[in-house]
Coordinates of C-alpha atoms in Angstrom, one line a residue:
Chain A
M1 CA 19.7 13.6 8.2
K2 CA 18.2 13.0 11.2
K3 CA 19.7 16.0 12.9
T4 CA 18.3 17.9 9.9
G5 CA 14.6 16.3 10.9
N6 CA 14.1 14.2 8.3
L7 CA 9.7 15.2 8.5
Q8 CA 8.5 12.3 7.6
G9 CA 10.1 10.1 9.9
R10 CA 9.2 13.2 12.4
K11 CA 5.6 13.2 11.6
K12 CA 5.7 9.4 11.9
N13 CA 7.1 9.5 15.3
E14 CA 5.4 12.3 16.4
R15 CA 2.0 10.2 16.0
V16 CA 2.5 7.1 17.5
T17 CA 4.1 9.5 20.9
A18 CA 0.7 10.6 20.1
Y19 CA -1.0 8.2 20.8
L20 CA 1.3 6.5 24.0
F21 CA 0.0 10.3 25.6
V22 CA -3.4 10.0 25.2
A23 CA -4.0 6.2 25.8
P24 CA -3.4 5.8 29.8
A25 CA -5.6 8.7 30.3
V26 CA -7.9 7.5 27.8
I27 CA -8.5 3.6 28.4
L28 CA -8.9 5.0 32.1
L29 CA -12.1 7.4 31.0
I30 CA -13.2 4.8 29.1
S31 CA -13.2 2.2 31.4
F32 CA -14.4 4.2 34.9
L33 CA -16.6 6.7 33.2
V34 CA -17.8 5.7 30.0
V35 CA -18.5 2.0 31.0
P36 CA -20.5 2.8 34.4
M37 CA -22.0 5.2 32.4
I38 CA -23.7 2.6 30.2
Y39 CA -23.9 0.1 32.3
T40 CA -26.5 2.6 34.8
A41 CA -28.8 2.8 31.8
Y42 CA -28.5 -0.6 30.7
F43 CA -29.0 -2.6 34.1
S44 CA -32.4 0.0 34.5
A45 CA -33.7 -2.2 32.3
F46 CA -33.5 -4.9 34.8
K47 CA -34.6 -6.6 37.5
Y48 CA -31.5 -6.7 39.9
Q49 CA -31.1 -7.4 43.5
I50 CA -27.2 -6.9 44.9
M51 CA -28.4 -10.0 47.0
R52 CA -29.5 -12.3 44.0
P53 CA -26.8 -11.9 41.5
D54 CA -27.7 -15.1 39.5
N55 CA -31.5 -14.1 39.2
I56 CA -31.3 -11.4 36.9
D57 CA -34.5 -10.3 34.7
F58 CA -35.1 -8.0 32.0
I59 CA -38.2 -6.4 32.7
G60 CA -37.7 -3.5 30.3
I61 CA -39.3 -0.1 31.4
D62 CA -40.9 -1.5 34.3
N63 CA -38.1 0.2 36.9
Y64 CA -39.6 3.4 35.0
S65 CA -42.8 2.9 35.4
K66 CA -42.4 2.0 39.1
L67 CA -39.9 5.1 39.5
F68 CA -42.6 7.4 38.5
A69 CA -45.0 6.3 40.3
D70 CA -43.0 6.5 43.6
K71 CA -44.0 9.1 46.3
N72 CA -40.5 8.8 47.1
F73 CA -38.7 9.7 44.1
W74 CA -40.8 12.4 44.2
V75 CA -40.2 13.9 47.2
A76 CA -36.4 13.3 46.3
L77 CA -37.1 15.6 43.5
K78 CA -38.5 17.8 44.7
N79 CA -35.9 18.7 47.9
T80 CA -32.9 18.2 45.4
V81 CA -34.8 20.6 42.9
Y82 CA -35.6 23.1 46.3
F83 CA -32.2 23.6 47.4
T84 CA -30.7 23.7 44.0
V85 CA -33.2 26.8 43.7
I86 CA -32.4 28.2 46.4
V87 CA -28.9 27.9 47.2
V88 CA -27.6 28.2 43.6
P89 CA -29.0 32.2 43.2
A90 CA -28.1 32.9 47.6
Q91 CA -25.2 31.3 47.1
C92 CA -24.2 33.3 43.7
A93 CA -25.5 36.9 45.1
L94 CA -23.5 36.5 48.4
A95 CA -20.3 35.6 46.9
L96 CA -20.6 38.6 44.0
G97 CA -21.7 40.8 46.9
L98 CA -18.5 39.6 48.4
A99 CA -16.6 39.9 46.0
L100 CA -17.3 43.8 45.6
L101 CA -16.1 44.0 48.9
V102 CA -12.6 43.2 48.8
S103 CA -11.9 43.7 45.2
K104 CA -10.8 46.9 46.0
K105 CA -7.1 47.8 47.5
F106 CA -7.6 48.6 51.1
R107 CA -5.8 48.0 54.3
G108 CA -6.8 44.5 55.8
V109 CA -8.0 43.8 52.4
S110 CA -6.3 40.1 52.3
I111 CA -8.0 39.5 55.5
F112 CA -11.1 39.9 54.9
R113 CA -10.2 37.8 51.7
T114 CA -9.3 34.7 54.0
M115 CA -11.8 35.3 56.8
Y116 CA -15.0 35.3 54.0
F117 CA -12.8 32.2 52.3
S118 CA -11.9 30.2 55.6
P119 CA -14.7 28.3 55.4
Q120 CA -13.6 26.8 52.3
L121 CA -10.3 25.3 54.3
T122 CA -12.5 22.6 56.1
S123 CA -14.2 20.1 54.1
M124 CA -17.8 19.3 54.0
V125 CA -17.9 16.5 56.6
V126 CA -16.2 18.5 58.9
I127 CA -18.6 21.8 58.1
A128 CA -22.1 19.1 59.1
V129 CA -20.7 17.3 61.7
L130 CA -19.4 21.0 63.4
W131 CA -23.1 23.2 62.4
S132 CA -24.8 19.8 63.7
V133 CA -23.7 20.8 66.9
L134 CA -24.1 24.8 66.3
Y135 CA -28.2 23.6 64.7
N136 CA -28.9 22.2 68.3
A137 CA -32.3 23.4 69.1
N138 CA -31.4 23.2 73.0
P139 CA -30.6 26.7 73.6
N140 CA -27.9 26.0 75.9
T141 CA -26.1 23.4 73.4
G142 CA -26.6 25.0 70.6
L143 CA -24.8 28.4 69.2
I144 CA -27.2 29.5 67.0
N145 CA -30.4 29.2 69.3
S146 CA -28.8 30.3 72.7
L147 CA -28.0 33.7 70.4
L148 CA -31.5 33.9 69.0
V149 CA -32.9 33.6 72.5
N150 CA -30.3 35.7 74.4
L151 CA -32.1 38.4 70.6
G152 CA -35.2 37.7 72.0
L153 CA -36.5 35.6 69.9
N154 CA -37.4 31.8 70.5
P155 CA -35.2 28.4 70.0
I156 CA -35.9 26.9 66.4
N157 CA -35.4 23.1 65.9
F158 CA -33.3 23.5 62.8
L159 CA -32.8 20.3 62.2
T160 CA -35.8 18.3 63.6
N161 CA -38.1 19.8 62.0
E162 CA -39.5 19.2 58.4
H163 CA -39.9 22.7 57.7
T164 CA -36.5 24.2 58.5
A165 CA -34.3 21.2 58.1
M166 CA -33.6 21.7 54.5
N167 CA -33.4 25.5 54.9
A168 CA -30.9 25.2 57.8
I169 CA -29.1 23.4 55.2
I170 CA -29.0 25.8 52.6
F171 CA -28.1 28.1 54.9
M172 CA -25.1 26.1 56.2
S173 CA -23.8 25.4 51.9
A174 CA -24.1 28.9 51.0
W175 CA -21.6 30.4 53.9
Q176 CA -19.4 27.9 53.2
G177 CA -19.3 27.7 49.5
A178 CA -19.3 31.6 49.0
G179 CA -15.7 32.1 49.6
Y180 CA -14.8 29.7 46.1
Q181 CA -17.2 31.5 44.2
M182 CA -15.8 35.2 45.4
M183 CA -12.3 33.7 44.3
I184 CA -13.8 33.7 40.7
F185 CA -15.7 36.7 41.2
L186 CA -12.4 38.5 42.5
A187 CA -11.0 37.1 38.8
G188 CA -13.9 38.3 36.9
L189 CA -13.6 41.5 38.3
Q190 CA -10.2 42.5 37.4
G191 CA -10.6 42.3 34.2
I192 CA -13.3 45.2 34.2
P193 CA -11.5 48.2 32.7
R194 CA -10.3 50.6 35.0
E195 CA -11.2 53.2 32.8
Q196 CA -14.8 52.4 32.3
Y197 CA -15.6 53.2 35.9
E198 CA -13.4 56.9 35.5
A199 CA -15.1 57.9 32.2
A200 CA -18.8 56.6 34.0
S201 CA -17.8 58.6 37.6
V202 CA -16.5 61.6 35.2
D203 CA -20.2 61.3 33.6
G204 CA -21.6 61.7 37.2
A205 CA -22.7 57.8 37.5
T206 CA -23.7 56.8 40.9
K207 CA -22.4 54.0 42.4
W208 CA -25.1 52.2 41.5
N209 CA -25.6 52.7 37.8
Q210 CA -21.9 52.0 37.8
F211 CA -22.9 48.6 39.4
W212 CA -25.5 47.7 36.6
Y213 CA -24.2 49.4 33.5
I214 CA -20.4 48.4 33.9
T215 CA -20.1 45.7 36.3
L216 CA -22.9 43.4 35.7
P217 CA -21.9 43.2 32.0
G218 CA -18.7 43.3 32.6
L219 CA -19.2 39.7 34.3
R220 CA -21.5 38.1 32.5
G221 CA -19.2 35.1 31.2
T222 CA -18.2 34.8 35.2
I223 CA -22.0 34.8 36.6
K224 CA -22.6 32.4 34.0
Y225 CA -19.8 29.9 34.3
V226 CA -20.3 30.1 38.7
I227 CA -24.1 29.6 38.1
M228 CA -23.9 26.5 36.4
I229 CA -21.1 25.2 38.3
T230 CA -22.5 25.8 41.6
M231 CA -26.1 24.4 40.1
I232 CA -24.2 20.9 39.0
Q233 CA -23.0 20.8 42.6
A234 CA -26.2 21.4 44.4
M235 CA -27.4 18.4 42.8
K236 CA -25.4 16.5 43.8
L237 CA -25.7 17.5 47.6
F238 CA -25.9 13.7 49.7
T239 CA -23.0 15.0 51.9
Q240 CA -24.7 17.0 54.7
P241 CA -28.3 15.5 54.4
Y242 CA -26.2 11.9 55.6
I243 CA -24.5 13.5 58.0
M244 CA -26.9 15.8 59.5
T245 CA -30.4 14.6 59.2
Q246 CA -30.5 11.1 57.4
G247 CA -32.6 12.2 54.9
G248 CA -35.2 13.8 57.9
P249 CA -36.9 14.3 59.8
K250 CA -40.2 13.0 57.8
N251 CA -38.1 13.0 54.8
A252 CA -37.6 16.7 54.3
T253 CA -33.9 16.8 53.4
K254 CA -33.9 13.2 50.8
T255 CA -32.3 14.6 47.7
L256 CA -31.8 12.1 44.3
V257 CA -28.3 11.0 45.1
Y258 CA -29.4 10.2 48.9
Y259 CA -32.1 8.0 47.5
I260 CA -30.2 6.2 44.9
Y261 CA -27.1 4.8 47.6
T262 CA -30.8 4.3 49.5
Q263 CA -31.9 2.2 46.9
G264 CA -28.7 0.7 45.5
F265 CA -26.2 0.4 48.3
Q266 CA -29.2 0.3 51.2
K267 CA -31.7 -1.9 50.2
G268 CA -29.8 -3.5 47.3
N269 CA -31.9 -2.8 44.5
F270 CA -29.8 -2.5 42.0
G271 CA -31.5 -2.4 38.4
Y272 CA -33.8 0.3 40.5
A273 CA -31.4 2.2 41.2
C274 CA -30.0 2.3 38.2
S275 CA -33.2 3.9 36.6
I276 CA -33.0 6.6 39.5
A277 CA -29.5 7.4 38.5
T278 CA -29.8 7.8 34.5
V279 CA -32.9 10.0 35.6
F280 CA -30.7 12.1 37.6
F281 CA -28.0 12.2 34.8
V282 CA -30.3 12.9 32.1
I283 CA -31.4 16.1 34.5
V284 CA -28.0 17.2 34.9
V285 CA -27.3 17.2 31.6
I286 CA -30.0 19.0 30.3
M287 CA -29.5 21.8 32.7
S288 CA -26.0 22.1 31.5
L289 CA -27.0 21.9 28.0
T290 CA -29.0 24.6 28.5
M291 CA -26.8 26.3 30.6
K292 CA -24.8 26.0 27.9
R293 CA -26.8 27.1 25.2
I294 CA -28.1 30.7 26.7
T295 CA -23.8 31.5 27.0
T296 CA -23.4 30.8 23.8
A297 CA -26.4 32.4 22.6
N298 CA -25.7 35.5 24.3
E299 CA -22.4 36.1 22.8
Chain B
M1 CA -17.4 74.5 55.1
K2 CA -18.0 72.2 51.8
K3 CA -14.3 70.8 51.9
S4 CA -15.3 69.6 55.1
S5 CA -18.4 68.4 55.5
L6 CA -16.7 65.9 52.7
K7 CA -14.2 64.6 54.1
F8 CA -16.4 63.9 56.8
S9 CA -18.7 62.0 54.6
A10 CA -15.9 60.3 53.4
G11 CA -14.8 59.5 56.7
L12 CA -18.3 58.2 57.5
S13 CA -18.5 55.6 54.4
R14 CA -15.0 54.5 55.2
F15 CA -16.4 53.5 58.4
L16 CA -19.0 51.6 57.6
F17 CA -16.8 50.0 54.8
Y18 CA -14.8 48.7 57.4
F19 CA -17.5 48.0 59.9
G20 CA -19.4 46.2 57.5
N21 CA -16.3 43.7 56.3
I22 CA -15.8 43.3 60.4
V23 CA -19.4 42.2 60.8
I24 CA -19.6 40.0 57.8
G25 CA -15.7 38.1 58.2
I26 CA -17.1 38.1 61.3
I27 CA -20.2 35.8 60.6
F28 CA -18.1 34.3 58.6
V29 CA -15.3 33.2 61.0
S30 CA -17.2 32.9 64.1
P31 CA -18.2 29.3 63.8
L32 CA -14.5 28.1 63.0
I33 CA -13.2 30.4 66.1
W34 CA -16.0 28.5 67.9
M35 CA -14.6 25.0 67.1
I36 CA -10.8 25.8 68.0
S37 CA -12.2 27.0 71.6
A38 CA -14.6 23.8 72.0
S39 CA -11.7 21.8 70.7
L40 CA -9.5 23.0 73.5
K41 CA -12.1 23.3 76.3
P42 CA -12.6 20.2 78.6
E43 CA -16.0 18.8 77.6
A44 CA -17.7 20.8 80.7
E45 CA -16.8 24.3 80.3
I46 CA -18.3 23.8 76.6
F47 CA -21.6 24.5 77.4
A48 CA -20.9 26.4 80.0
N49 CA -20.9 29.7 79.2
M50 CA -23.0 29.5 75.5
N51 CA -24.3 33.1 76.6
S52 CA -21.4 35.2 76.8
I53 CA -18.5 35.9 74.4
R54 CA -16.8 33.5 76.0
T55 CA -17.7 30.3 74.6
F56 CA -15.2 31.5 71.9
F57 CA -12.4 31.8 74.1
P58 CA -11.2 29.2 76.1
S59 CA -9.9 30.4 79.4
H60 CA -7.2 26.9 80.7
A61 CA -6.8 25.9 77.6
S62 CA -5.2 22.3 76.8
L63 CA -4.7 19.8 74.3
A64 CA -6.2 16.4 76.7
N65 CA -9.0 16.3 73.9
Y66 CA -6.4 16.1 70.8
I67 CA -5.2 13.4 73.1
E68 CA -8.2 11.4 73.5
V69 CA -8.7 11.3 69.1
F70 CA -5.1 10.1 68.9
N71 CA -6.5 7.4 71.5
R72 CA -9.5 6.6 70.5
M73 CA -9.2 7.3 66.5
N74 CA -6.0 5.3 65.2
L75 CA -5.1 8.9 63.8
L76 CA -1.7 7.4 62.2
R77 CA -3.2 4.9 59.9
V78 CA -5.8 7.5 59.2
F79 CA -2.9 10.1 58.0
R80 CA -1.0 7.3 56.4
N81 CA -3.8 6.0 54.3
T82 CA -5.6 9.4 53.7
L83 CA -1.2 10.5 52.5
L84 CA -0.6 7.4 50.4
Y85 CA -4.4 7.6 48.3
I86 CA -3.5 11.4 47.6
A87 CA 0.2 10.6 46.7
L88 CA -0.7 7.8 44.6
I89 CA -4.1 9.6 42.6
L90 CA -1.9 12.9 42.4
L91 CA 0.6 11.5 41.1
L92 CA -1.3 9.6 37.8
D93 CA -3.0 12.2 37.4
L94 CA -0.2 14.6 37.4
L95 CA 1.7 12.2 34.7
L96 CA -0.9 10.8 33.4
N97 CA -3.5 13.6 32.3
S98 CA -0.6 16.1 31.4
M99 CA 0.6 13.9 28.9
C100 CA -2.9 13.4 27.2
G101 CA -3.3 17.3 27.6
Y102 CA 0.3 17.6 25.3
A103 CA -1.0 15.3 23.1
L104 CA -4.2 17.1 22.4
A105 CA -2.3 20.8 22.5
K106 CA 0.9 19.8 20.4
F107 CA 0.6 16.5 18.8
S108 CA -1.7 15.9 15.5
F109 CA -2.9 13.1 15.4
I110 CA -6.4 10.5 13.8
G111 CA -9.2 11.1 16.8
K112 CA -7.8 14.1 18.1
G113 CA -10.9 16.2 18.2
A114 CA -13.0 12.8 19.2
I115 CA -10.9 12.7 22.2
L116 CA -11.2 16.3 22.8
N117 CA -14.7 16.5 22.4
L118 CA -15.0 13.2 24.8
V119 CA -12.7 15.3 27.6
V120 CA -15.1 18.2 27.6
A121 CA -18.4 16.3 27.5
L122 CA -17.3 14.2 30.8
M123 CA -16.1 17.1 32.2
V124 CA -20.1 17.4 33.9
L125 CA -20.7 13.4 34.2
P126 CA -21.5 13.8 38.1
M127 CA -19.8 10.6 39.8
E128 CA -22.8 10.0 41.8
A129 CA -24.9 9.2 38.7
I130 CA -22.8 5.6 37.8
M131 CA -21.7 4.9 41.3
L132 CA -23.6 2.0 41.7
P133 CA -21.8 0.0 38.3
L134 CA -18.4 1.1 38.6
Y135 CA -18.5 -0.3 42.6
I136 CA -19.7 -4.0 41.1
E137 CA -17.1 -3.2 38.6
M138 CA -14.5 -2.9 41.8
S139 CA -15.6 -5.8 43.6
Q140 CA -16.0 -8.1 40.8
L141 CA -12.0 -6.5 39.9
G142 CA -11.6 -7.5 43.6
W143 CA -10.7 -4.2 44.5
V144 CA -13.4 -3.3 47.3
N145 CA -11.0 -2.3 50.6
T146 CA -8.2 -1.3 48.8
M147 CA -6.1 1.6 47.6
T148 CA -6.5 0.7 44.1
A149 CA -10.4 1.2 44.2
L150 CA -9.3 4.7 45.4
V151 CA -7.2 5.5 42.7
V152 CA -7.7 4.1 39.4
P153 CA -11.0 5.6 38.7
F154 CA -10.6 8.8 39.1
A155 CA -6.6 9.0 38.2
A156 CA -7.6 10.2 34.5
K157 CA -9.7 14.0 35.3
C158 CA -11.4 15.4 32.4
F159 CA -10.8 18.6 33.9
S160 CA -7.0 18.6 34.9
I161 CA -6.9 17.4 30.6
Y162 CA -8.7 20.1 30.2
M163 CA -6.6 22.5 32.4
F164 CA -3.4 20.8 30.8
R165 CA -3.9 21.5 27.0
Q166 CA -5.0 24.8 27.8
F167 CA -2.0 26.2 29.5
F168 CA 0.5 23.6 26.8
Y169 CA -1.6 25.0 24.1
D170 CA 0.2 28.5 24.6
I171 CA 3.9 27.1 24.7
P172 CA 5.4 28.5 21.9
D173 CA 5.7 26.0 19.0
D174 CA 9.1 27.3 17.9
L175 CA 10.6 25.9 21.1
I176 CA 9.7 22.6 20.2
E177 CA 10.9 22.8 16.8
A178 CA 14.1 24.1 18.2
A179 CA 14.3 20.5 20.6
Y180 CA 13.3 18.8 17.5
I181 CA 16.3 20.4 15.3
D182 CA 18.8 19.4 18.7
G183 CA 17.6 16.0 18.5
C184 CA 14.9 15.4 20.6
S185 CA 12.5 13.0 20.1
P186 CA 9.0 14.4 20.7
A187 CA 8.6 12.4 24.0
G188 CA 11.8 13.8 25.0
T189 CA 11.0 17.2 24.6
F190 CA 7.8 16.8 26.4
F191 CA 9.9 15.6 29.6
K192 CA 13.4 17.6 29.5
I193 CA 12.0 20.9 27.8
V194 CA 8.3 21.3 28.7
V195 CA 7.4 19.8 32.2
P196 CA 10.3 21.8 33.8
I197 CA 9.0 25.1 32.5
S198 CA 5.4 24.2 33.6
K199 CA 5.7 24.1 37.3
T200 CA 2.3 27.0 37.2
V201 CA 0.0 24.4 35.9
Y202 CA 1.5 21.9 37.8
A203 CA 1.1 23.4 40.9
T204 CA -2.7 24.7 40.4
V205 CA -3.3 21.1 38.9
F206 CA -1.8 19.4 42.2
I207 CA -3.2 22.0 44.6
L208 CA -7.1 22.0 43.0
D209 CA -7.0 18.0 43.3
F210 CA -4.9 18.0 46.7
V211 CA -7.8 19.6 47.9
A212 CA -10.5 17.9 46.1
H213 CA -9.1 14.3 47.6
W214 CA -8.3 15.6 50.9
N215 CA -11.9 16.6 51.2
D216 CA -13.1 13.2 49.1
F217 CA -16.3 11.6 51.3
M218 CA -18.3 9.7 48.5
W219 CA -16.7 7.0 47.0
P220 CA -14.4 6.4 50.1
F221 CA -17.1 5.8 51.9
L222 CA -18.5 3.1 49.6
V223 CA -15.6 1.3 49.0
M224 CA -13.4 1.8 51.8
T225 CA -15.3 0.1 54.3
G226 CA -13.0 -1.2 56.4
E227 CA -12.4 0.2 59.6
N228 CA -8.5 0.8 59.1
K229 CA -8.9 1.9 55.2
R230 CA -10.3 4.7 56.7
T231 CA -9.5 7.8 55.6
I232 CA -10.0 11.1 57.2
Q233 CA -12.9 12.2 56.5
L234 CA -14.5 8.8 56.8
A235 CA -13.0 8.4 60.6
V236 CA -14.1 12.0 61.6
Q237 CA -17.7 10.9 59.7
S238 CA -18.0 7.7 62.2
F239 CA -16.0 9.4 64.9
F240 CA -19.0 11.7 65.3
G241 CA -21.4 8.6 65.7
T242 CA -19.5 6.6 68.2
Q243 CA -20.2 6.9 72.1
P244 CA -18.9 8.2 73.7
V245 CA -20.3 11.0 72.4
H246 CA -17.8 13.6 73.3
Y247 CA -18.4 17.3 71.7
S248 CA -15.1 18.3 72.9
A249 CA -13.1 15.6 71.4
I250 CA -15.1 15.7 68.4
M251 CA -14.6 19.6 67.9
A252 CA -10.9 18.4 68.1
A253 CA -10.9 15.7 65.7
L254 CA -12.7 19.3 63.2
V255 CA -9.6 20.4 63.4
I256 CA -7.1 18.4 63.4
S257 CA -8.6 17.1 60.1
A258 CA -8.3 21.2 58.4
I259 CA -4.3 21.2 59.6
P260 CA -3.3 19.5 56.5
M261 CA -5.5 21.9 54.7
I262 CA -4.5 24.9 56.6
I263 CA -0.9 23.9 56.0
M264 CA -1.6 23.6 52.4
F265 CA -3.3 26.5 52.1
I266 CA -0.2 29.1 53.5
F267 CA 2.2 27.7 51.2
M268 CA -0.1 27.1 48.1
Q269 CA -2.2 30.3 48.6
K270 CA -1.2 32.0 45.0
Y271 CA -1.5 28.7 42.8
Y272 CA -4.8 27.9 44.7
V273 CA -6.0 31.2 44.5
E274 CA -4.9 31.3 40.6
G275 CA -6.3 27.5 40.1
I276 CA -9.7 28.4 41.7
A277 CA -10.0 32.2 39.2
S278 CA -8.4 30.4 36.2
S279 CA -11.3 28.1 36.1
G280 CA -13.8 30.4 35.8
I281 CA -12.2 32.5 33.1
K282 CA -11.4 29.5 30.9
G283 CA -14.0 27.4 31.6

């Protein structure tokens, strides 16, 4: 009886197993993602100092009115948006260029792929520490400035000048991250049928035309995906400025996440920090929904 | 005549192609080469020949800086903390998320659609947006400065669940039916039949999450404040700011922290690269 499979009993058995299988993961997701998410929004309506947990006052939208009048918040938002708007196209274009360089099989191709990917083998902490030294303003101790001086240029105070600090972080981040996106693009390029290129070159299409009319449309989905993950990653910028500039000089590298950290963990303004976190979350959600909308609208 | 000029231009474009690749390749690896070179030099020598190519090559390499790191950083403890953290979280990650992914792929039950939607929606939720109440949760549970705070909150991962689900979805139903007919329970079928033929997806999730956790900075930074609780990234970061600042030793610490990643990359390159690539195709 059991061997032939009592359908009714098996379905029930399957249902019980299903709940047992999803329960641990779902309970963890709810306890440590959903609940804190709700609490972030909830606490943003309270005056809540970490040092005085017995004195929590409901203040409605006061945190938000304070936030929108807070100059430091706007600076942090501006810096985060600036970083994202520059680094996303730069890094994606760089990654696509690298992928095109190493997409065909040739002698030594895997060596070049590994070279472009190699910054990914170290962590952001390592990269940030290393480049703090490379970016050193003194040409006798900073490798990059020593190179600039050798080329007859003036040394640059990369991390100590408010006009260059964020750009220095952008350059470093693109250098570190491009290899990862390159790998995604390589897979995307493999998905474009070879015959399309062959047909095009028989018709006398130039390399540029092939890139414009075959490669780019063929990579459409991949490009959108890469832009989306790079964008979300960029919005979370914290490690690089924390290690390299501590948000300075003159707040030039203070980001939203950095500001959440400063307000919540350093100054103990927990409720206020929750309102920044809520705004940050809303921005990220709107950005990913917009990207998703664009992605699905064109397909 | 025409033929030879064609040959010449093909040769030239080949040369330019290699030349371009080599120049860009050098730009990509030179900071890392400099890091390794500096880690093998005495402190005084690092900045001595900044103007010459010799800055990239130690004239008499020594491991003295590595010994200094060992003496000052309590490396064994740091590695123990990090590896224990990664081992525990990956164990839970591979077990719980694959079970969840399998249920979402192969079982029918009420609430399945809702759970799948939840998993997809939570994928974009940044940890940074919820870290404040999560930290309070940790301190109320008494988990701050314990391994539990590192492991439990992030063991369930939407991205892993999704990858497992996509993989299991393609497993033929006939195989599962056959196991049922042989008298396997649904759970038995999963553990005895499905898991053994799914090594690729386990390897892929393993390497992606190994890398992610080895590199983890912000969450450990918030919950592991005790000096002997530090993971590798925290140890490196604090070593950078600790007196006396010896750049040679700092570079050695950076190299040490990258070694396990390099080993992982050498052995699991195929799965790592496939994992990165497949995320783009399926996402």
